[in-house]
Amino acid sequence: MTTREQRKDEHIRLALSHPVTQSSFDGIQLVHRSIPAIKRSDISLETQIDSLTLNFPLYINAMTGGSKWAGEINRKLAIISRETDIAMAVGSMHAALKNEELIPTYRIIREINPHGKVFANIGADVPLSSAARAVDMLTADALQIHLNAPQEVVMPEGGRDFSDWLTNIEGIIRSVDVPVIVKEVGFGMSAETLEQLRGIGVQIVDVSGRGGTNFIYIENERRPQKDQSYLSEWGQTTSVSLLESQPFQQEMTILASGGIQSPLDAIKSIVLGAKAAGLSRAVLTEVETNGLEAAIQLIETFKAHMIDISLILGARNINELHQVPYVLSPELESWQRQRNLKERSK
Ligand SMILES: Cc1cc2nc3c(=O)[nH]c(=O)nc-3n(C[C@H](O)[C@H](O)[C@H](O)COP(=O)(O)O)c2cc1C
């Protein structure tokens, strides 16, 4: 097994044994209304991600590929995605771009789900030609580019040169003919990052914030001295990241992931302006602990409950969810004030 394959398996193992933290969405209260004035059959949560239409605003976010175990997990995730009709991303495809023998551990998701919405995934440092190859390998509907600087720094064998990421992303956007989603991996985003991304023409962003999978925890566990746990609160939570994204929501499509633990978290992320919510570790844990049927049931329950919550909010669609009034905790309100986010969005 190569170092890369070994790392993939360690990531899965550590994600499965990872502690669960309090939801960052607890700081947001949706305002109840006693007369919702709609019926359940009025509701359609179909959503538009640039040129891509998703039947439901939920997707399985990037996790894996590149080892035997990862391939088996991708097979199961693809079945979940097909059976529940939600989109799915694969994990970083660097392994397949470097070693053709590993291509089947990713391509399996297209084989299992030929008509589903599938996202390819690469890092911001891959050459332009590899970006197009990654898309072709899966006949992908979109390409995710992940940003993971803190993970690289804590990863013992990680990269230390991020100087060409921005120009490289700009080149990739020009060279592929599917929508490009720039995503974090659980450290969230700031208005400054979104400004940089908008400046090079990025249209779709997944803020993927802190509050769920924590790659500082995971990589620190892989360090011989385990000496960087003090960084484990690094980054913005998903709810803070969504507040940071509000000034950009007219021009950019914002997606939410990172610690979405319940259907209510997913709805709150949409109320804060996201067009869809992504789940990673929640699905991984369910499928690896309780099996395929249980994981399919988890997604079906998410879908049904997200419609139930939309019903009591009186929201028939994503646009109406974006109008739902909410109140922020003192901590979130203070962040919003100190960062002048309300003023910026005017
Ligand atoms: C085991 C595992 C592997 C991951 N690998 C990738 C990856 O290769 N590329 C990527 O963009 N994100 C990767 N992620 C990050 C997720 O896509 C997501 O941004 C993050 O886990 C936050 O979502 P969560 O809290 O629902 O897990 C991985 C997550 C997990 C749990």
GROMACS .gro file of C-alpha atoms and ligand atoms in nm:
model
  377
    1MET     CA    1   0.000   0.000   0.000
    2THR     CA    2   0.136   0.348  -0.090
    3THR     CA    3   0.160   0.632   0.165
    4ARG     CA    4  -0.133   0.801  -0.011
    5GLU     CA    5  -0.353   0.488   0.010
    6GLN     CA    6  -0.259   0.447   0.375
    7ARG     CA    7  -0.348   0.812   0.444
    8LYS     CA    8  -0.692   0.766   0.281
    9ASP     CA    9  -0.770   0.476   0.514
   10GLU     CA   10  -0.640   0.665   0.818
   11HIS     CA   11  -0.867   0.960   0.730
   12ILE     CA   12  -1.170   0.731   0.716
   13ARG     CA   13  -1.078   0.555   1.040
   14LEU     CA   14  -1.017   0.884   1.225
   15ALA     CA   15  -1.333   1.045   1.082
   16LEU     CA   16  -1.529   0.749   1.220
   17SER     CA   17  -1.380   0.783   1.570
   18HIS     CA   18  -1.396   1.163   1.571
   19PRO     CA   19  -1.574   1.341   1.863
   20VAL     CA   20  -1.903   1.521   1.785
   21THR     CA   21  -1.921   1.889   1.881
   22GLN     CA   22  -2.222   2.112   1.945
   23SER     CA   23  -2.400   2.229   1.629
   24SER     CA   24  -2.297   2.579   1.517
   25PHE     CA   25  -2.658   2.624   1.407
   26ASP     CA   26  -2.777   2.632   1.770
   27GLY     CA   27  -2.695   3.006   1.758
   28ILE     CA   28  -2.973   3.067   1.504
   29GLN     CA   29  -3.341   3.073   1.599
   30LEU     CA   30  -3.598   3.060   1.320
   31VAL     CA   31  -3.903   3.273   1.397
   32HIS     CA   32  -4.218   3.064   1.432
   33ARG     CA   33  -4.538   3.168   1.262
   34SER     CA   34  -4.869   3.020   1.372
   35ILE     CA   35  -5.043   3.035   1.034
   36PRO     CA   36  -4.812   2.892   0.766
   37ALA     CA   37  -5.090   2.932   0.501
   38ILE     CA   38  -4.960   2.657   0.267
   39LYS     CA   39  -5.005   2.280   0.232
   40ARG     CA   40  -4.730   2.015   0.216
   41SER     CA   41  -4.795   1.939  -0.151
   42ASP     CA   42  -4.722   2.304  -0.240
   43ILE     CA   43  -4.357   2.253  -0.146
   44SER     CA   44  -4.076   2.188  -0.396
   45LEU     CA   45  -3.719   2.229  -0.276
   46GLU     CA   46  -3.564   2.193  -0.620
   47THR     CA   47  -3.256   2.412  -0.634
   48GLN     CA   48  -3.038   2.578  -0.895
   49ILE     CA   49  -2.658   2.558  -0.864
   50ASP     CA   50  -2.549   2.775  -1.152
   51SER     CA   51  -2.650   2.573  -1.463
   52LEU     CA   52  -2.709   2.260  -1.255
   53THR     CA   53  -3.055   2.171  -1.122
   54LEU     CA   54  -3.074   1.951  -0.812
   55ASN     CA   55  -3.411   1.791  -0.731
   56PHE     CA   56  -3.341   1.838  -0.361
   57PRO     CA   57  -3.103   2.078  -0.181
   58LEU     CA   58  -2.894   1.804  -0.021
   59TYR     CA   59  -2.577   1.628  -0.140
   60ILE     CA   60  -2.320   1.380  -0.015
   61ASN     CA   61  -2.001   1.581   0.006
   62ALA     CA   62  -1.648   1.483  -0.095
   63MET     CA   63  -1.485   1.209   0.105
   64THR     CA   64  -1.295   0.935  -0.055
   65GLY     CA   65  -1.148   0.710  -0.323
   66GLY     CA   66  -0.793   0.588  -0.381
   67SER     CA   67  -0.777   0.267  -0.174
   68LYS     CA   68  -0.964  -0.065  -0.165
   69TRP     CA   69  -1.167   0.037   0.142
   70ALA     CA   70  -1.235   0.382  -0.008
   71GLY     CA   71  -1.360   0.219  -0.330
   72GLU     CA   72  -1.600   0.001  -0.132
   73ILE     CA   73  -1.727   0.307   0.057
   74ASN     CA   74  -1.775   0.496  -0.272
   75ARG     CA   75  -1.979   0.201  -0.404
   76LYS     CA   76  -2.210   0.226  -0.102
   77LEU     CA   77  -2.231   0.607  -0.114
   78ALA     CA   78  -2.323   0.584  -0.484
   79ILE     CA   79  -2.609   0.345  -0.402
   80ILE     CA   80  -2.731   0.587  -0.133
   81SER     CA   81  -2.711   0.877  -0.379
   82ARG     CA   82  -2.897   0.680  -0.649
   83GLU     CA   83  -3.169   0.546  -0.417
   84THR     CA   84  -3.237   0.885  -0.256
   85ASP     CA   85  -3.185   1.089  -0.574
   86ILE     CA   86  -2.934   1.335  -0.429
   87ALA     CA   87  -2.604   1.452  -0.578
   88MET     CA   88  -2.271   1.310  -0.466
   89ALA     CA   89  -1.906   1.421  -0.472
   90VAL     CA   90  -1.604   1.190  -0.465
   91GLY     CA   91  -1.297   1.259  -0.254
   92SER     CA   92  -0.979   1.411  -0.393
   93MET     CA   93  -0.890   1.239  -0.720
   94HIS     CA   94  -0.513   1.298  -0.696
   95ALA     CA   95  -0.458   0.928  -0.632
   96ALA     CA   96  -0.630   0.830  -0.959
   97LEU     CA   97  -0.453   1.107  -1.151
   98LYS     CA   98  -0.118   0.968  -1.030
   99ASN     CA   99  -0.195   0.595  -1.054
  100GLU     CA  100  -0.439   0.458  -1.312
  101GLU     CA  101  -0.493   0.138  -1.114
  102LEU     CA  102  -0.691   0.342  -0.861
  103ILE     CA  103  -0.933   0.492  -1.115
  104PRO     CA  104  -1.199   0.221  -1.051
  105THR     CA  105  -1.223   0.324  -0.682
  106TYR     CA  106  -1.372   0.654  -0.806
  107ARG     CA  107  -1.535   0.549  -1.133
  108ILE     CA  108  -1.751   0.300  -0.945
  109ILE     CA  109  -1.983   0.586  -0.850
  110ARG     CA  110  -2.063   0.660  -1.216
  111GLU     CA  111  -2.110   0.290  -1.287
  112ILE     CA  112  -2.355   0.251  -0.998
  113ASN     CA  113  -2.537   0.576  -1.069
  114PRO     CA  114  -2.515   0.647  -1.445
  115HIS     CA  115  -2.782   0.919  -1.446
  116GLY     CA  116  -2.707   1.081  -1.107
  117LYS     CA  117  -2.546   1.417  -1.042
  118VAL     CA  118  -2.179   1.354  -0.970
  119PHE     CA  119  -1.904   1.599  -0.866
  120ALA     CA  120  -1.534   1.537  -0.933
  121ASN     CA  121  -1.283   1.668  -0.675
  122ILE     CA  122  -0.926   1.798  -0.696
  123GLY     CA  123  -0.696   2.026  -0.496
  124ALA     CA  124  -0.608   2.382  -0.596
  125ASP     CA  125  -0.256   2.274  -0.693
  126VAL     CA  126  -0.329   2.027  -0.975
  127PRO     CA  127  -0.224   2.112  -1.331
  128LEU     CA  128  -0.496   2.232  -1.568
  129SER     CA  129  -0.484   1.916  -1.779
  130SER     CA  130  -0.554   1.704  -1.469
  131ALA     CA  131  -0.866   1.905  -1.390
  132ALA     CA  132  -1.020   1.815  -1.725
  133ARG     CA  133  -0.910   1.450  -1.683
  134ALA     CA  134  -1.078   1.431  -1.342
  135VAL     CA  135  -1.405   1.556  -1.492
  136ASP     CA  136  -1.381   1.312  -1.785
  137MET     CA  137  -1.299   1.017  -1.559
  138LEU     CA  138  -1.645   1.041  -1.399
  139THR     CA  139  -1.834   1.221  -1.673
  140ALA     CA  140  -1.886   1.462  -1.386
  141ASP     CA  141  -2.163   1.722  -1.374
  142ALA     CA  142  -1.947   1.964  -1.173
  143LEU     CA  143  -1.591   1.993  -1.044
  144GLN     CA  144  -1.507   2.068  -0.681
  145ILE     CA  145  -1.171   2.230  -0.601
  146HIS     CA  146  -1.084   2.194  -0.234
  147LEU     CA  147  -0.896   2.445  -0.019
  148ASN     CA  148  -0.729   2.284   0.282
  149ALA     CA  149  -0.427   2.492   0.388
  150PRO     CA  150  -0.456   2.424   0.766
  151GLN     CA  151  -0.488   2.049   0.698
  152GLU     CA  152  -0.174   2.052   0.481
  153VAL     CA  153   0.022   2.233   0.751
  154VAL     CA  154  -0.074   1.993   1.029
  155MET     CA  155  -0.039   1.687   0.801
  156PRO     CA  156   0.315   1.561   0.859
  157GLU     CA  157   0.373   1.501   0.485
  158GLY     CA  158   0.153   1.797   0.375
  159GLY     CA  159   0.224   2.079   0.128
  160ARG     CA  160   0.375   2.410   0.238
  161ASP     CA  161   0.346   2.620  -0.079
  162PHE     CA  162   0.008   2.780  -0.148
  163SER     CA  163   0.141   3.064  -0.360
  164ASP     CA  164  -0.011   2.955  -0.692
  165TRP     CA  165  -0.357   2.839  -0.578
  166LEU     CA  166  -0.547   3.147  -0.691
  167THR     CA  167  -0.397   3.165  -1.042
  168ASN     CA  168  -0.436   2.790  -1.079
  169ILE     CA  169  -0.807   2.800  -0.984
  170GLU     CA  170  -0.858   3.082  -1.233
  171GLY     CA  171  -0.701   2.868  -1.506
  172ILE     CA  172  -0.907   2.562  -1.415
  173ILE     CA  173  -1.232   2.758  -1.432
  174ARG     CA  174  -1.141   2.866  -1.786
  175SER     CA  175  -1.033   2.519  -1.896
  176VAL     CA  176  -1.325   2.297  -1.786
  177ASP     CA  177  -1.674   2.309  -1.930
  178VAL     CA  178  -1.871   2.210  -1.618
  179PRO     CA  179  -1.961   2.433  -1.318
  180VAL     CA  180  -1.671   2.467  -1.072
  181ILE     CA  181  -1.739   2.465  -0.697
  182VAL     CA  182  -1.459   2.595  -0.477
  183LYS     CA  183  -1.491   2.436  -0.134
  184GLU     CA  184  -1.327   2.435   0.205
  185VAL     CA  185  -1.284   2.110   0.396
  186GLY     CA  186  -1.421   2.220   0.735
  187PHE     CA  187  -1.242   2.548   0.816
  188GLY     CA  188  -1.509   2.779   0.675
  189MET     CA  189  -1.466   3.094   0.469
  190SER     CA  190  -1.442   3.468   0.526
  191ALA     CA  191  -1.564   3.766   0.325
  192GLU     CA  192  -1.199   3.825   0.230
  193THR     CA  193  -1.169   3.475   0.080
  194LEU     CA  194  -1.497   3.518  -0.107
  195GLU     CA  195  -1.373   3.852  -0.239
  196GLN     CA  196  -1.058   3.683  -0.373
  197LEU     CA  197  -1.261   3.402  -0.531
  198ARG     CA  198  -1.514   3.639  -0.686
  199GLY     CA  199  -1.223   3.840  -0.826
  200ILE     CA  200  -1.103   3.543  -1.035
  201GLY     CA  201  -1.450   3.453  -1.158
  202VAL     CA  202  -1.558   3.182  -0.912
  203GLN     CA  203  -1.938   3.152  -0.920
  204ILE     CA  204  -2.005   2.867  -0.675
  205VAL     CA  205  -1.861   2.823  -0.328
  206ASP     CA  206  -1.915   2.561  -0.057
  207VAL     CA  207  -1.813   2.740   0.265
  208SER     CA  208  -1.766   2.405   0.448
  209GLY     CA  209  -1.718   2.537   0.799
  210ARG     CA  210  -1.603   2.419   1.139
  211GLY     CA  211  -1.843   2.222   1.356
  212GLY     CA  212  -1.827   1.879   1.194
  213THR     CA  213  -1.528   1.692   1.058
  214ASN     CA  214  -1.213   1.856   1.188
  215PHE     CA  215  -0.903   1.795   0.980
  216ILE     CA  216  -0.679   1.952   1.243
  217TYR     CA  217  -0.795   1.680   1.483
  218ILE     CA  218  -0.751   1.411   1.214
  219GLU     CA  219  -0.404   1.520   1.100
  220ASN     CA  220  -0.286   1.590   1.454
  221GLU     CA  221  -0.373   1.230   1.545
  222ARG     CA  222  -0.143   1.124   1.259
  223ARG     CA  223   0.149   1.332   1.391
  224PRO     CA  224   0.399   1.134   1.598
  225GLN     CA  225   0.401   1.400   1.876
  226LYS     CA  226   0.029   1.494   1.842
  227ASP     CA  227   0.146   1.845   1.929
  228GLN     CA  228  -0.096   2.070   1.736
  229SER     CA  229  -0.427   1.999   1.907
  230TYR     CA  230  -0.428   2.362   2.028
  231LEU     CA  231  -0.524   2.455   1.667
  232SER     CA  232  -0.842   2.248   1.674
  233GLU     CA  233  -1.073   2.552   1.695
  234TRP     CA  234  -0.917   2.707   1.384
  235GLY     CA  235  -1.146   2.856   1.122
  236GLN     CA  236  -1.502   2.984   1.100
  237THR     CA  237  -1.803   2.771   1.188
  238THR     CA  238  -2.051   2.701   0.911
  239SER     CA  239  -2.305   2.948   1.050
  240VAL     CA  240  -2.040   3.222   1.079
  241SER     CA  241  -1.920   3.142   0.726
  242LEU     CA  242  -2.275   3.179   0.594
  243LEU     CA  243  -2.302   3.521   0.762
  244GLU     CA  244  -1.967   3.610   0.600
  245SER     CA  245  -2.112   3.501   0.263
  246GLN     CA  246  -2.428   3.713   0.283
  247PRO     CA  247  -2.280   4.019   0.107
  248PHE     CA  248  -2.191   3.790  -0.188
  249GLN     CA  249  -2.514   3.594  -0.222
  250GLN     CA  250  -2.658   3.807  -0.504
  251GLU     CA  251  -2.363   3.731  -0.730
  252MET     CA  252  -2.241   3.391  -0.612
  253THR     CA  253  -2.412   3.059  -0.539
  254ILE     CA  254  -2.336   2.958  -0.183
  255LEU     CA  255  -2.347   2.598  -0.058
  256ALA     CA  256  -2.327   2.495   0.307
  257SER     CA  257  -2.148   2.203   0.467
  258GLY     CA  258  -1.957   2.127   0.784
  259GLY     CA  259  -2.136   1.984   1.083
  260ILE     CA  260  -2.486   1.960   0.936
  261GLN     CA  261  -2.621   1.715   1.193
  262SER     CA  262  -2.997   1.743   1.154
  263PRO     CA  263  -3.265   1.841   0.900
  264LEU     CA  264  -3.309   2.161   1.104
  265ASP     CA  265  -2.939   2.249   1.059
  266ALA     CA  266  -2.981   2.198   0.683
  267ILE     CA  267  -3.289   2.424   0.671
  268LYS     CA  268  -3.116   2.690   0.884
  269SER     CA  269  -2.821   2.688   0.642
  270ILE     CA  270  -3.065   2.755   0.355
  271VAL     CA  271  -3.241   3.030   0.552
  272LEU     CA  272  -2.896   3.193   0.593
  273GLY     CA  273  -2.864   3.194   0.214
  274ALA     CA  274  -2.726   2.857   0.101
  275LYS     CA  275  -2.874   2.692  -0.208
  276ALA     CA  276  -2.804   2.339  -0.079
  277ALA     CA  277  -2.647   2.159   0.217
  278GLY     CA  278  -2.380   1.888   0.210
  279LEU     CA  279  -2.327   1.594   0.442
  280SER     CA  280  -2.006   1.398   0.478
  281ARG     CA  281  -1.924   1.235   0.808
  282ALA     CA  282  -2.288   1.185   0.912
  283VAL     CA  283  -2.342   0.960   0.608
  284LEU     CA  284  -2.003   0.790   0.640
  285THR     CA  285  -2.064   0.705   1.005
  286GLU     CA  286  -2.414   0.576   0.939
  287VAL     CA  287  -2.315   0.354   0.647
  288GLU     CA  288  -2.004   0.214   0.815
  289THR     CA  289  -2.170   0.163   1.154
  290ASN     CA  290  -2.526   0.065   1.071
  291GLY     CA  291  -2.513  -0.034   0.702
  292LEU     CA  292  -2.652   0.069   0.367
  293GLU     CA  293  -3.024   0.049   0.447
  294ALA     CA  294  -2.979   0.265   0.759
  295ALA     CA  295  -2.785   0.526   0.561
  296ILE     CA  296  -3.053   0.539   0.289
  297GLN     CA  297  -3.310   0.582   0.566
  298LEU     CA  298  -3.104   0.865   0.719
  299ILE     CA  299  -3.118   1.061   0.391
  300GLU     CA  300  -3.487   0.984   0.337
  301THR     CA  301  -3.560   1.110   0.687
  302PHE     CA  302  -3.356   1.427   0.621
  303LYS     CA  303  -3.556   1.488   0.305
  304ALA     CA  304  -3.898   1.429   0.464
  305HIS     CA  305  -3.813   1.638   0.771
  306MET     CA  306  -3.672   1.926   0.566
  307ILE     CA  307  -4.009   1.941   0.390
  308ASP     CA  308  -4.193   1.923   0.726
  309ILE     CA  309  -3.989   2.217   0.858
  310SER     CA  310  -4.048   2.416   0.538
  311LEU     CA  311  -4.420   2.350   0.586
  312ILE     CA  312  -4.432   2.494   0.938
  313LEU     CA  313  -4.227   2.791   0.817
  314GLY     CA  314  -4.479   2.851   0.537
  315ALA     CA  315  -4.201   2.831   0.275
  316ARG     CA  316  -4.288   2.670  -0.059
  317ASN     CA  317  -3.942   2.679  -0.215
  318ILE     CA  318  -3.578   2.778  -0.168
  319ASN     CA  319  -3.650   3.147  -0.240
  320GLU     CA  320  -3.916   3.157   0.030
  321LEU     CA  321  -3.681   2.981   0.274
  322HIS     CA  322  -3.429   3.260   0.206
  323GLN     CA  323  -3.693   3.509   0.330
  324VAL     CA  324  -3.759   3.335   0.664
  325PRO     CA  325  -3.685   3.567   0.959
  326TYR     CA  326  -3.429   3.455   1.217
  327VAL     CA  327  -3.258   3.578   1.532
  328LEU     CA  328  -2.886   3.536   1.604
  329SER     CA  329  -2.731   3.445   1.939
  330PRO     CA  330  -2.535   3.730   2.106
  331GLU     CA  331  -2.212   3.560   1.993
  332LEU     CA  332  -2.315   3.543   1.626
  333GLU     CA  333  -2.459   3.893   1.634
  334SER     CA  334  -2.134   4.023   1.779
  335TRP     CA  335  -1.936   3.854   1.500
  336GLN     CA  336  -2.170   4.004   1.239
  337ARG     CA  337  -2.135   4.353   1.396
  338GLN     CA  338  -1.757   4.344   1.445
  339ARG     CA  339  -1.710   4.231   1.087
  340ASN     CA  340  -1.954   4.493   0.946
  341LEU     CA  341  -2.128   4.219   0.751
  342LYS     CA  342  -2.470   4.384   0.746
  343GLU     CA  343  -2.323   4.706   0.607
  344ARG     CA  344  -2.127   4.513   0.343
  345SER     CA  345  -2.441   4.337   0.217
  346LYS     CA  346  -2.634   4.664   0.160
  347LIG     C1  347  -1.311   1.089   0.559
  347LIG     C2  348  -1.322   1.222   0.494
  347LIG     C3  349  -1.243   1.251   0.384
  347LIG     C4  350  -1.254   1.375   0.319
  347LIG     N1  351  -1.182   1.397   0.205
  347LIG     C5  352  -1.206   1.510   0.132
  347LIG     C6  353  -1.147   1.527   0.004
  347LIG     O1  354  -1.074   1.441  -0.044
  347LIG     N2  355  -1.175   1.641  -0.065
  347LIG     C7  356  -1.259   1.739  -0.014
  347LIG     O2  357  -1.286   1.838  -0.081
  347LIG     N3  358  -1.313   1.724   0.108
  347LIG     C8  359  -1.291   1.614   0.182
  347LIG     N4  360  -1.352   1.598   0.304
  347LIG     C9  361  -1.424   1.712   0.362
  347LIG    C10  362  -1.575   1.710   0.337
  347LIG     O3  363  -1.607   1.719   0.200
  347LIG    C11  364  -1.645   1.826   0.413
  347LIG     O4  365  -1.601   1.948   0.360
  347LIG    C12  366  -1.615   1.822   0.563
  347LIG     O5  367  -1.604   1.688   0.605
  347LIG    C13  368  -1.721   1.889   0.647
  347LIG     O6  369  -1.845   1.820   0.640
  347LIG     P1  370  -1.898   1.723   0.758
  347LIG     O7  371  -1.885   1.797   0.886
  347LIG     O8  372  -2.039   1.691   0.717
  347LIG     O9  373  -1.813   1.600   0.756
  347LIG    C14  374  -1.343   1.474   0.370
  347LIG    C15  375  -1.422   1.444   0.482
  347LIG    C16  376  -1.412   1.321   0.543
  347LIG    C17  377  -1.500   1.291   0.662
   0.00000   0.00000   0.00000
